[in-house]
PDB file of C-alpha atoms in Angstrom:
ATOM      1  CA  MET C  13      -0.071  -0.027  -0.042  1.00  0.00           C
ATOM      2  CA  LYS C  14       2.725   2.580   1.068  1.00  0.00           C
ATOM      3  CA  LYS C  15       4.804   1.629  -2.268  1.00  0.00           C
ATOM      4  CA  ARG C  16       1.432   2.554  -4.455  1.00  0.00           C
ATOM      5  CA  ILE C  17       1.354   5.971  -2.285  1.00  0.00           C
ATOM      6  CA  TYR C  18       4.905   6.729  -2.999  1.00  0.00           C
ATOM      7  CA  TYR C  19       4.533   5.856  -6.566  1.00  0.00           C
ATOM      8  CA  ALA C  20       1.375   7.997  -6.914  1.00  0.00           C
ATOM      9  CA  ILE C  21       3.208  10.979  -5.126  1.00  0.00           C
ATOM     10  CA  GLY C  22       6.121  10.488  -7.492  1.00  0.00           C
ATOM     11  CA  LEU C  23       3.971  10.569 -10.629  1.00  0.00           C
ATOM     12  CA  MET C  24       2.189  13.804  -9.230  1.00  0.00           C
ATOM     13  CA  LEU C  25       5.814  15.509  -8.651  1.00  0.00           C
ATOM     14  CA  GLY C  26       6.863  14.322 -11.870  1.00  0.00           C
ATOM     15  CA  LEU C  27       3.754  15.950 -13.626  1.00  0.00           C
ATOM     16  CA  VAL C  28       4.309  19.125 -11.658  1.00  0.00           C
ATOM     17  CA  VAL C  29       7.935  19.371 -12.793  1.00  0.00           C
ATOM     18  CA  VAL C  30       6.719  18.979 -16.431  1.00  0.00           C
ATOM     19  CA  VAL C  31       4.161  21.395 -16.179  1.00  0.00           C
ATOM     20  CA  MET C  32       6.117  24.044 -14.515  1.00  0.00           C
ATOM     21  CA  GLY C  33       9.104  23.549 -17.184  1.00  0.00           C
ATOM     22  CA  GLN C  34       6.836  24.287 -19.900  1.00  0.00           C
ATOM     23  CA  MET C  35       5.118  27.076 -18.386  1.00  0.00           C
ATOM     24  CA  PRO C  36       5.573  30.017 -20.705  1.00  0.00           C
ATOM     25  CA  GLY C  37       7.627  32.987 -19.747  1.00  0.00           C
ATOM     26  CA  GLU C  38       6.682  36.635 -19.821  1.00  0.00           C
ATOM     27  CA  LYS C  39       9.497  37.470 -22.241  1.00  0.00           C
ATOM     28  CA  ALA C  40       9.352  36.748 -25.868  1.00  0.00           C
ATOM     29  CA  LYS C  41      11.463  33.806 -27.112  1.00  0.00           C
ATOM     30  CA  MET C  42      12.534  33.053 -31.015  1.00  0.00           C
ATOM     31  CA  VAL C  43      13.260  29.551 -31.638  1.00  0.00           C
ATOM     32  CA  VAL C  44      14.745  28.637 -35.058  1.00  0.00           C
ATOM     33  CA  CYS C  45      13.821  24.886 -35.529  1.00  0.00           C
ATOM     34  CA  ASP C  46      16.322  22.792 -37.018  1.00  0.00           C
ATOM     35  CA  VAL C  47      14.386  21.102 -39.786  1.00  0.00           C
ATOM     36  CA  GLY C  48      16.911  20.519 -42.384  1.00  0.00           C
ATOM     37  CA  GLN C  49      17.417  22.527 -45.493  1.00  0.00           C
ATOM     38  CA  GLY C  50      14.312  24.550 -44.852  1.00  0.00           C
ATOM     39  CA  ASP C  51      12.708  27.329 -42.517  1.00  0.00           C
ATOM     40  CA  ALA C  52      10.390  27.136 -39.521  1.00  0.00           C
ATOM     41  CA  ILE C  53      10.645  29.718 -36.743  1.00  0.00           C
ATOM     42  CA  LEU C  54       8.614  29.927 -33.887  1.00  0.00           C
ATOM     43  CA  ILE C  55       7.929  33.043 -31.738  1.00  0.00           C
ATOM     44  CA  THR C  56       6.377  32.783 -28.306  1.00  0.00           C
ATOM     45  CA  LYS C  57       5.361  35.242 -25.752  1.00  0.00           C
ATOM     46  CA  GLY C  58       2.964  34.219 -23.105  1.00  0.00           C
ATOM     47  CA  ASN C  59       0.426  32.007 -24.352  1.00  0.00           C
ATOM     48  CA  ASN C  60       0.937  33.182 -27.895  1.00  0.00           C
ATOM     49  CA  GLN C  61       2.637  31.309 -30.490  1.00  0.00           C
ATOM     50  CA  VAL C  62       3.550  32.593 -33.904  1.00  0.00           C
ATOM     51  CA  LEU C  63       4.936  29.968 -36.698  1.00  0.00           C
ATOM     52  CA  ILE C  64       6.884  31.321 -39.641  1.00  0.00           C
ATOM     53  CA  ASP C  65       6.934  28.570 -42.247  1.00  0.00           C
ATOM     54  CA  GLY C  66       7.119  24.837 -41.232  1.00  0.00           C
ATOM     55  CA  GLY C  67      10.010  23.284 -43.006  1.00  0.00           C
ATOM     56  CA  PRO C  68      10.079  20.259 -45.387  1.00  0.00           C
ATOM     57  CA  SER C  69       9.412  17.470 -42.813  1.00  0.00           C
ATOM     58  CA  SER C  70       6.198  16.987 -40.798  1.00  0.00           C
ATOM     59  CA  GLU C  71       8.331  15.020 -37.973  1.00  0.00           C
ATOM     60  CA  LYS C  72      10.864  17.643 -37.467  1.00  0.00           C
ATOM     61  CA  ILE C  73       8.395  20.637 -37.423  1.00  0.00           C
ATOM     62  CA  LEU C  74       6.276  18.610 -34.864  1.00  0.00           C
ATOM     63  CA  SER C  75       9.493  17.546 -32.643  1.00  0.00           C
ATOM     64  CA  CYS C  76      10.121  21.350 -32.429  1.00  0.00           C
ATOM     65  CA  LEU C  77       6.648  22.173 -31.422  1.00  0.00           C
ATOM     66  CA  GLU C  78       6.382  19.660 -28.794  1.00  0.00           C
ATOM     67  CA  GLN C  79       9.580  20.807 -27.387  1.00  0.00           C
ATOM     68  CA  TYR C  80       8.773  24.487 -27.103  1.00  0.00           C
ATOM     69  CA  VAL C  81       4.725  24.703 -27.020  1.00  0.00           C
ATOM     70  CA  PRO C  82       3.196  23.520 -23.779  1.00  0.00           C
ATOM     71  CA  PHE C  83       1.807  19.955 -23.949  1.00  0.00           C
ATOM     72  CA  TYR C  84      -1.498  21.578 -22.660  1.00  0.00           C
ATOM     73  CA  ASP C  85      -1.687  24.443 -25.432  1.00  0.00           C
ATOM     74  CA  ARG C  86      -3.014  22.832 -28.863  1.00  0.00           C
ATOM     75  CA  THR C  87      -3.634  26.440 -30.524  1.00  0.00           C
ATOM     76  CA  ILE C  88      -1.043  28.386 -32.827  1.00  0.00           C
ATOM     77  CA  GLU C  89      -2.479  31.671 -32.788  1.00  0.00           C
ATOM     78  CA  LEU C  90      -0.697  32.717 -36.317  1.00  0.00           C
ATOM     79  CA  ILE C  91       1.032  30.714 -39.017  1.00  0.00           C
ATOM     80  CA  VAL C  92       2.810  32.909 -41.638  1.00  0.00           C
ATOM     81  CA  LEU C  93       3.795  31.047 -44.835  1.00  0.00           C
ATOM     82  CA  THR C  94       6.603  33.154 -46.323  1.00  0.00           C
ATOM     83  CA  ASN C  95       6.552  31.527 -49.530  1.00  0.00           C
ATOM     84  CA  THR C  96       5.123  28.228 -51.280  1.00  0.00           C
ATOM     85  CA  ASP C  97       8.358  26.312 -51.766  1.00  0.00           C
ATOM     86  CA  PHE C  98       8.524  22.640 -50.458  1.00  0.00           C
ATOM     87  CA  ASP C  99      11.107  23.406 -47.758  1.00  0.00           C
ATOM     88  CA  HIS C 100       8.971  26.184 -46.007  1.00  0.00           C
ATOM     89  CA  MET C 101       5.479  24.564 -46.813  1.00  0.00           C
ATOM     90  CA  ASN C 102       5.620  20.902 -46.546  1.00  0.00           C
ATOM     91  CA  GLY C 103       5.364  20.446 -42.790  1.00  0.00           C
ATOM     92  CA  LEU C 104       2.345  22.954 -42.053  1.00  0.00           C
ATOM     93  CA  SER C 105      -0.101  20.213 -43.072  1.00  0.00           C
ATOM     94  CA  ALA C 106       0.879  18.311 -40.242  1.00  0.00           C
ATOM     95  CA  VAL C 107       0.920  21.159 -37.786  1.00  0.00           C
ATOM     96  CA  ILE C 108      -2.647  22.036 -38.910  1.00  0.00           C
ATOM     97  CA  GLU C 109      -3.714  18.469 -38.298  1.00  0.00           C
ATOM     98  CA  ARG C 110      -2.341  18.518 -34.947  1.00  0.00           C
ATOM     99  CA  TYR C 111      -2.973  22.177 -33.753  1.00  0.00           C
ATOM    100  CA  GLY C 112      -5.901  24.558 -33.860  1.00  0.00           C
ATOM    101  CA  VAL C 113      -4.799  27.667 -35.800  1.00  0.00           C
ATOM    102  CA  ILE C 114      -6.583  30.977 -35.539  1.00  0.00           C
ATOM    103  CA  GLU C 115      -4.988  32.830 -38.428  1.00  0.00           C
ATOM    104  CA  PHE C 116      -3.065  32.048 -41.345  1.00  0.00           C
ATOM    105  CA  VAL C 117      -1.408  34.603 -43.832  1.00  0.00           C
ATOM    106  CA  THR C 118       0.892  34.468 -46.796  1.00  0.00           C
ATOM    107  CA  SER C 119       1.879  36.308 -49.878  1.00  0.00           C
ATOM    108  CA  ASP C 120       0.713  35.685 -53.437  1.00  0.00           C
ATOM    109  CA  GLY C 121       3.657  33.810 -54.789  1.00  0.00           C
ATOM    110  CA  VAL C 122       2.007  30.360 -55.449  1.00  0.00           C
ATOM    111  CA  HIS C 123       2.910  27.386 -57.660  1.00  0.00           C
ATOM    112  CA  GLU C 124       1.445  23.786 -58.129  1.00  0.00           C
ATOM    113  CA  GLY C 125       2.761  20.863 -56.156  1.00  0.00           C
ATOM    114  CA  ASP C 126       1.893  18.067 -54.171  1.00  0.00           C
ATOM    115  CA  ALA C 127       2.553  19.994 -50.949  1.00  0.00           C
ATOM    116  CA  LEU C 128       0.229  22.908 -51.911  1.00  0.00           C
ATOM    117  CA  ASN C 129      -2.495  20.496 -52.790  1.00  0.00           C
ATOM    118  CA  LYS C 130      -2.011  18.584 -49.310  1.00  0.00           C
ATOM    119  CA  LEU C 131      -1.765  21.921 -47.456  1.00  0.00           C
ATOM    120  CA  THR C 132      -4.932  23.249 -49.110  1.00  0.00           C
ATOM    121  CA  TYR C 133      -6.819  20.111 -48.088  1.00  0.00           C
ATOM    122  CA  GLN C 134      -5.634  20.575 -44.569  1.00  0.00           C
ATOM    123  CA  LEU C 135      -6.598  24.212 -44.558  1.00  0.00           C
ATOM    124  CA  VAL C 136     -10.388  23.463 -46.262  1.00  0.00           C
ATOM    125  CA  ASN C 137     -10.671  20.524 -43.730  1.00  0.00           C
ATOM    126  CA  ALA C 138     -10.038  23.037 -40.746  1.00  0.00           C
ATOM    127  CA  GLN C 139     -12.104  25.589 -42.252  1.00  0.00           C
ATOM    128  CA  ILE C 140      -9.024  28.265 -42.007  1.00  0.00           C
ATOM    129  CA  LYS C 141      -9.273  30.875 -44.230  1.00  0.00           C
ATOM    130  CA  VAL C 142      -5.887  32.199 -46.035  1.00  0.00           C
ATOM    131  CA  LYS C 143      -5.220  35.981 -46.024  1.00  0.00           C
ATOM    132  CA  GLY C 144      -2.529  37.549 -48.173  1.00  0.00           C
ATOM    133  CA  VAL C 145      -0.482  40.282 -46.861  1.00  0.00           C
ATOM    134  CA  GLU C 146       1.432  43.151 -48.202  1.00  0.00           C
ATOM    135  CA  ARG C 147       3.862  46.022 -47.234  1.00  0.00           C
ATOM    136  CA  GLY C 148       2.472  48.292 -44.566  1.00  0.00           C
ATOM    137  CA  ASP C 149       0.042  45.559 -43.115  1.00  0.00           C
ATOM    138  CA  LYS C 150       0.423  44.996 -39.251  1.00  0.00           C
ATOM    139  CA  ILE C 151      -0.244  41.496 -37.751  1.00  0.00           C
ATOM    140  CA  ARG C 152      -1.237  41.513 -34.038  1.00  0.00           C
ATOM    141  CA  VAL C 153      -1.316  38.452 -31.765  1.00  0.00           C
ATOM    142  CA  GLY C 154      -2.605  38.881 -28.438  1.00  0.00           C
ATOM    143  CA  GLU C 155      -2.949  42.090 -26.373  1.00  0.00           C
ATOM    144  CA  VAL C 156      -0.159  44.259 -27.925  1.00  0.00           C
ATOM    145  CA  SER C 157      -1.110  47.076 -25.963  1.00  0.00           C
ATOM    146  CA  LYS C 158      -1.077  45.505 -22.649  1.00  0.00           C
ATOM    147  CA  GLY C 159       2.390  44.164 -23.564  1.00  0.00           C
ATOM    148  CA  ASP C 160       1.136  40.432 -23.629  1.00  0.00           C
ATOM    149  CA  GLY C 161       1.216  40.120 -27.433  1.00  0.00           C
ATOM    150  CA  LEU C 162       3.370  40.251 -30.689  1.00  0.00           C
ATOM    151  CA  GLU C 163       3.258  42.781 -33.607  1.00  0.00           C
ATOM    152  CA  LEU C 164       4.662  41.740 -36.992  1.00  0.00           C
ATOM    153  CA  ARG C 165       5.394  44.416 -39.603  1.00  0.00           C
ATOM    154  CA  VAL C 166       5.075  43.253 -43.313  1.00  0.00           C
ATOM    155  CA  LEU C 167       7.615  44.832 -45.177  1.00  0.00           C
ATOM    156  CA  TRP C 168       7.475  42.697 -48.337  1.00  0.00           C
ATOM    157  CA  PRO C 169       6.044  42.061 -50.916  1.00  0.00           C
ATOM    158  CA  PRO C 170       4.829  45.698 -51.852  1.00  0.00           C
ATOM    159  CA  ASP C 171       1.636  44.587 -52.783  1.00  0.00           C
ATOM    160  CA  THR C 172      -0.525  41.446 -53.291  1.00  0.00           C
ATOM    161  CA  ILE C 173      -3.224  39.988 -55.664  1.00  0.00           C
ATOM    162  CA  ALA C 174      -5.948  39.085 -53.104  1.00  0.00           C
ATOM    163  CA  GLU C 175      -7.682  36.257 -55.520  1.00  0.00           C
ATOM    164  CA  TYR C 176      -4.319  34.330 -55.277  1.00  0.00           C
ATOM    165  CA  SER C 177      -4.936  33.127 -51.867  1.00  0.00           C
ATOM    166  CA  ALA C 178      -8.158  31.327 -53.205  1.00  0.00           C
ATOM    167  CA  VAL C 179      -5.843  28.553 -54.502  1.00  0.00           C
ATOM    168  CA  PHE C 180      -5.739  27.538 -50.732  1.00  0.00           C
ATOM    169  CA  SER C 181      -9.397  26.998 -50.454  1.00  0.00           C
ATOM    170  CA  ASP C 182     -12.307  24.931 -52.162  1.00  0.00           C
ATOM    171  CA  GLU C 183     -14.098  28.308 -53.476  1.00  0.00           C
ATOM    172  CA  ILE C 184     -12.834  28.042 -56.955  1.00  0.00           C
ATOM    173  CA  ASP C 185     -12.867  25.441 -59.781  1.00  0.00           C
ATOM    174  CA  ASP C 186     -10.201  23.517 -61.316  1.00  0.00           C
ATOM    175  CA  SER C 187      -9.999  25.925 -64.403  1.00  0.00           C
ATOM    176  CA  LYS C 188      -9.692  28.976 -62.176  1.00  0.00           C
ATOM    177  CA  ARG C 189      -7.063  27.562 -59.990  1.00  0.00           C
ATOM    178  CA  GLU C 190      -4.894  26.350 -63.209  1.00  0.00           C
ATOM    179  CA  GLN C 191      -5.268  30.044 -64.388  1.00  0.00           C
ATOM    180  CA  ILE C 192      -4.203  31.464 -61.134  1.00  0.00           C
ATOM    181  CA  LEU C 193      -1.139  29.248 -60.670  1.00  0.00           C
ATOM    182  CA  GLY C 194      -0.177  29.708 -64.386  1.00  0.00           C
ATOM    183  CA  ALA C 195      -0.288  33.484 -64.024  1.00  0.00           C
ATOM    184  CA  SER C 196       1.735  33.154 -60.588  1.00  0.00           C
ATOM    185  CA  ALA C 197       4.500  31.129 -62.530  1.00  0.00           C
ATOM    186  CA  LYS C 198       5.180  33.898 -65.239  1.00  0.00           C
ATOM    187  CA  ARG C 199       5.896  36.382 -62.744  1.00  0.00           C
ATOM    188  CA  GLY C 200       9.715  35.105 -62.415  1.00  0.00           C
ATOM    189  CA  ASN C 201      11.298  34.021 -59.132  1.00  0.00           C
ATOM    190  CA  LEU C 202       8.966  33.475 -56.477  1.00  0.00           C
ATOM    191  CA  ASN C 203      11.326  33.662 -53.926  1.00  0.00           C
ATOM    192  CA  GLU C 204      11.108  37.351 -54.371  1.00  0.00           C
ATOM    193  CA  ARG C 205       7.664  37.510 -53.475  1.00  0.00           C
ATOM    194  CA  SER C 206       8.588  36.117 -50.080  1.00  0.00           C
ATOM    195  CA  VAL C 207       6.799  37.562 -46.917  1.00  0.00           C
ATOM    196  CA  VAL C 208       9.639  39.895 -45.104  1.00  0.00           C
ATOM    197  CA  LEU C 209       8.803  40.494 -41.624  1.00  0.00           C
ATOM    198  CA  LEU C 210       9.777  43.104 -38.921  1.00  0.00           C
ATOM    199  CA  LEU C 211       9.158  42.301 -35.194  1.00  0.00           C
ATOM    200  CA  LEU C 212       9.668  44.982 -32.701  1.00  0.00           C
ATOM    201  CA  GLU C 213      10.021  43.483 -29.240  1.00  0.00           C
ATOM    202  CA  ASP C 214      11.245  44.801 -26.065  1.00  0.00           C
ATOM    203  CA  GLU C 215      13.538  47.449 -28.092  1.00  0.00           C
ATOM    204  CA  LYS C 216      14.927  44.779 -30.213  1.00  0.00           C
ATOM    205  CA  LYS C 217      14.503  44.717 -33.842  1.00  0.00           C
ATOM    206  CA  ILE C 218      14.228  41.219 -35.643  1.00  0.00           C
ATOM    207  CA  LEU C 219      14.104  41.112 -39.350  1.00  0.00           C
ATOM    208  CA  LEU C 220      12.746  37.852 -41.117  1.00  0.00           C
ATOM    209  CA  MET C 221      13.715  37.546 -44.662  1.00  0.00           C
ATOM    210  CA  GLY C 222      12.168  34.448 -45.697  1.00  0.00           C
ATOM    211  CA  ASP C 223      13.436  33.329 -49.112  1.00  0.00           C
ATOM    212  CA  ALA C 224      13.779  36.933 -50.262  1.00  0.00           C
ATOM    213  CA  GLY C 225      16.972  37.668 -52.133  1.00  0.00           C
ATOM    214  CA  ASP C 226      18.898  40.475 -53.949  1.00  0.00           C
ATOM    215  CA  GLN C 227      16.101  41.815 -56.213  1.00  0.00           C
ATOM    216  CA  ALA C 228      13.762  42.199 -53.083  1.00  0.00           C
ATOM    217  CA  GLU C 229      16.699  43.703 -51.038  1.00  0.00           C
ATOM    218  CA  LYS C 230      17.173  46.550 -53.830  1.00  0.00           C
ATOM    219  CA  GLU C 231      13.479  47.463 -53.501  1.00  0.00           C
ATOM    220  CA  LEU C 232      13.502  47.477 -49.752  1.00  0.00           C
ATOM    221  CA  LEU C 233      16.736  49.776 -49.822  1.00  0.00           C
ATOM    222  CA  LEU C 234      14.620  52.153 -51.965  1.00  0.00           C
ATOM    223  CA  SER C 235      11.485  52.075 -50.000  1.00  0.00           C
ATOM    224  CA  GLY C 236      13.083  53.381 -47.076  1.00  0.00           C
ATOM    225  CA  TYR C 237      11.419  50.643 -44.582  1.00  0.00           C
ATOM    226  CA  LEU C 238      14.618  49.099 -43.722  1.00  0.00           C
ATOM    227  CA  LEU C 239      16.246  49.799 -40.186  1.00  0.00           C
ATOM    228  CA  ASP C 240      19.234  48.731 -38.348  1.00  0.00           C
ATOM    229  CA  VAL C 241      18.437  45.567 -36.632  1.00  0.00           C
ATOM    230  CA  ASP C 242      19.347  43.498 -33.770  1.00  0.00           C
ATOM    231  CA  ILE C 243      18.814  40.164 -35.171  1.00  0.00           C
ATOM    232  CA  LEU C 244      18.548  39.023 -38.802  1.00  0.00           C
ATOM    233  CA  LYS C 245      16.998  35.772 -40.199  1.00  0.00           C
ATOM    234  CA  VAL C 246      19.422  35.309 -43.211  1.00  0.00           C
ATOM    235  CA  GLY C 247      17.372  35.165 -46.710  1.00  0.00           C
ATOM    236  CA  HIS C 248      17.356  32.118 -48.674  1.00  0.00           C
ATOM    237  CA  HIS C 249      19.565  29.962 -46.272  1.00  0.00           C
ATOM    238  CA  GLY C 250      22.563  32.017 -47.100  1.00  0.00           C
ATOM    239  CA  SER C 251      22.426  31.994 -50.765  1.00  0.00           C
ATOM    240  CA  LYS C 252      25.050  34.060 -52.686  1.00  0.00           C
ATOM    241  CA  TYR C 253      22.335  35.925 -54.279  1.00  0.00           C
ATOM    242  CA  ALA C 254      20.914  37.284 -50.802  1.00  0.00           C
ATOM    243  CA  SER C 255      22.391  39.511 -47.946  1.00  0.00           C
ATOM    244  CA  THR C 256      24.081  41.790 -50.269  1.00  0.00           C
ATOM    245  CA  ARG C 257      26.801  44.147 -49.141  1.00  0.00           C
ATOM    246  CA  GLU C 258      24.306  47.151 -49.519  1.00  0.00           C
ATOM    247  CA  PHE C 259      21.508  45.580 -47.895  1.00  0.00           C
ATOM    248  CA  LEU C 260      23.759  44.235 -44.892  1.00  0.00           C
ATOM    249  CA  GLU C 261      25.469  47.675 -44.501  1.00  0.00           C
ATOM    250  CA  LYS C 262      21.837  49.354 -44.095  1.00  0.00           C
ATOM    251  CA  VAL C 263      20.331  47.047 -41.417  1.00  0.00           C
ATOM    252  CA  LYS C 264      23.753  46.014 -39.804  1.00  0.00           C
ATOM    253  CA  PRO C 265      22.788  42.999 -37.729  1.00  0.00           C
ATOM    254  CA  GLU C 266      24.497  42.080 -34.492  1.00  0.00           C
ATOM    255  CA  LEU C 267      23.389  38.382 -34.808  1.00  0.00           C
ATOM    256  CA  ALA C 268      22.620  36.674 -38.155  1.00  0.00           C
ATOM    257  CA  VAL C 269      20.778  33.301 -37.818  1.00  0.00           C
ATOM    258  CA  ILE C 270      20.865  30.942 -40.905  1.00  0.00           C
ATOM    259  CA  SER C 271      18.420  28.122 -40.961  1.00  0.00           C
ATOM    260  CA  VAL C 272      20.037  25.679 -43.363  1.00  0.00           C
ATOM    261  CA  GLY C 273      20.599  21.656 -43.963  1.00  0.00           C
ATOM    262  CA  ALA C 274      23.733  20.064 -43.210  1.00  0.00           C
ATOM    263  CA  LYS C 275      25.993  19.238 -46.384  1.00  0.00           C
ATOM    264  CA  ASN C 276      23.038  20.491 -48.538  1.00  0.00           C
ATOM    265  CA  ARG C 277      23.092  20.194 -52.380  1.00  0.00           C
ATOM    266  CA  TYR C 278      23.032  23.910 -52.789  1.00  0.00           C
ATOM    267  CA  GLY C 279      26.220  24.934 -51.018  1.00  0.00           C
ATOM    268  CA  HIS C 280      24.200  26.920 -48.537  1.00  0.00           C
ATOM    269  CA  PRO C 281      25.264  28.953 -46.710  1.00  0.00           C
ATOM    270  CA  THR C 282      27.883  30.268 -49.448  1.00  0.00           C
ATOM    271  CA  GLU C 283      31.352  31.325 -48.620  1.00  0.00           C
ATOM    272  CA  GLU C 284      30.230  35.019 -50.535  1.00  0.00           C
ATOM    273  CA  SER C 285      27.261  35.422 -48.148  1.00  0.00           C
ATOM    274  CA  LEU C 286      29.412  34.395 -44.999  1.00  0.00           C
ATOM    275  CA  GLY C 287      32.047  36.785 -45.934  1.00  0.00           C
ATOM    276  CA  ARG C 288      29.643  39.626 -46.272  1.00  0.00           C
ATOM    277  CA  LEU C 289      28.017  39.033 -42.763  1.00  0.00           C
ATOM    278  CA  GLU C 290      31.455  38.858 -41.386  1.00  0.00           C
ATOM    279  CA  GLN C 291      32.486  42.312 -42.895  1.00  0.00           C
ATOM    280  CA  VAL C 292      29.565  43.932 -41.030  1.00  0.00           C
ATOM    281  CA  GLY C 293      30.468  42.531 -37.885  1.00  0.00           C
ATOM    282  CA  ALA C 294      27.583  39.806 -37.396  1.00  0.00           C
ATOM    283  CA  VAL C 295      27.817  37.154 -35.136  1.00  0.00           C
ATOM    284  CA  VAL C 296      26.487  34.080 -37.078  1.00  0.00           C
ATOM    285  CA  LYS C 297      24.565  31.206 -35.894  1.00  0.00           C
ATOM    286  CA  ARG C 298      23.602  28.063 -38.036  1.00  0.00           C
ATOM    287  CA  THR C 299      21.077  25.222 -37.446  1.00  0.00           C
ATOM    288  CA  ASP C 300      23.345  22.793 -39.502  1.00  0.00           C
ATOM    289  CA  LEU C 301      26.136  23.466 -36.944  1.00  0.00           C
ATOM    290  CA  GLU C 302      24.259  24.219 -33.701  1.00  0.00           C
ATOM    291  CA  GLY C 303      20.669  22.539 -34.312  1.00  0.00           C
ATOM    292  CA  THR C 304      17.663  24.488 -33.030  1.00  0.00           C
ATOM    293  CA  ILE C 305      18.723  27.853 -32.097  1.00  0.00           C
ATOM    294  CA  VAL C 306      16.739  29.601 -29.117  1.00  0.00           C
ATOM    295  CA  ILE C 307      17.020  33.257 -28.589  1.00  0.00           C
ATOM    296  CA  GLU C 308      15.554  35.227 -25.554  1.00  0.00           C
ATOM    297  CA  LEU C 309      13.963  38.379 -26.940  1.00  0.00           C
TER     298      LEU C 309
END
C-alpha cells in the first residue's frame, strides 16, 4: 500500500515538474527550429505562438513544437507562410492537423505541387481562411497594448493579388485554379515575393527575410522601410544571391541566424554570404552546426 502511495506521489511530482518546465515566460522567445534544409521559426510570448513556415519535414517541425509549445496548449495563434516552396510549406499540413490555428497569412507567390495540394486539403478541412498580406500591414497576436502580445510588420511584398489566396480554398473550380497558378508562375522568381517581416520586441528589432534575395533587398532599400536591426534571419538560407553588401550595410545586424541543412546540395550558406556577414561584424549562428537555436528577446 505504501509503495502505491509513494508511486502516486512520485507521478504527481513528476507531472508538476513537467508542467512547470513548460510554463510560458513573460519574455518573448525566438526558436529557429532545426528542420534540415528549410525554414521554420517559432516565436512565443506568454500563451501566444507564431509559427513562420513549417520546413520540409512533418516529423521535424512537430518535434520542435512539442519541445517549445506547452503540451496543454493546442493552439497556434498565427501561421505565416513566407513562400510556397516545399522546404517552407510541407511541414505545415501536419501542424494544422495537430493544432488549432486561428490565423493563416501568406503572399501571392504560389505554384503547383503536391505540398500545396496537401496543405490546401488541411486548410479546407480545418475551415481556416488564408489571407494575403503586403507591405504596410501589421499582424497582431494577443494584447499588444498591454504588453502581452506580438506585432509583426510586413515589409514585403509591396502588394498582393488578393484572389491568389483562393488557391488555398475550395471556393474556385479547377479551371480558375490552373489560371491563377499559371499566371503566378509567369511572374519570375517567386522567392522575390516572399513575406518579409519586422518584429519589434522589448527594444529589439528582428528582421525575418524568408527566401527574399537581392531583387527584394534592392527594392526594400529604395522603400526606406529598412532599419538597423539586432537580429537578422538571413534570406534564402545564405544563398550568394541574398544578403548583399548594400543591404547588410543598411541593416547592420548584430546577430545573423541561418536556417540551413547540413551538407545540402545547394552549398548553402555560401562563402560569399558568410564573408559579407563577417564584414559587417555580425555573429553568425547556423542550424546545420548548432541544431535548434533559441534566442531570448
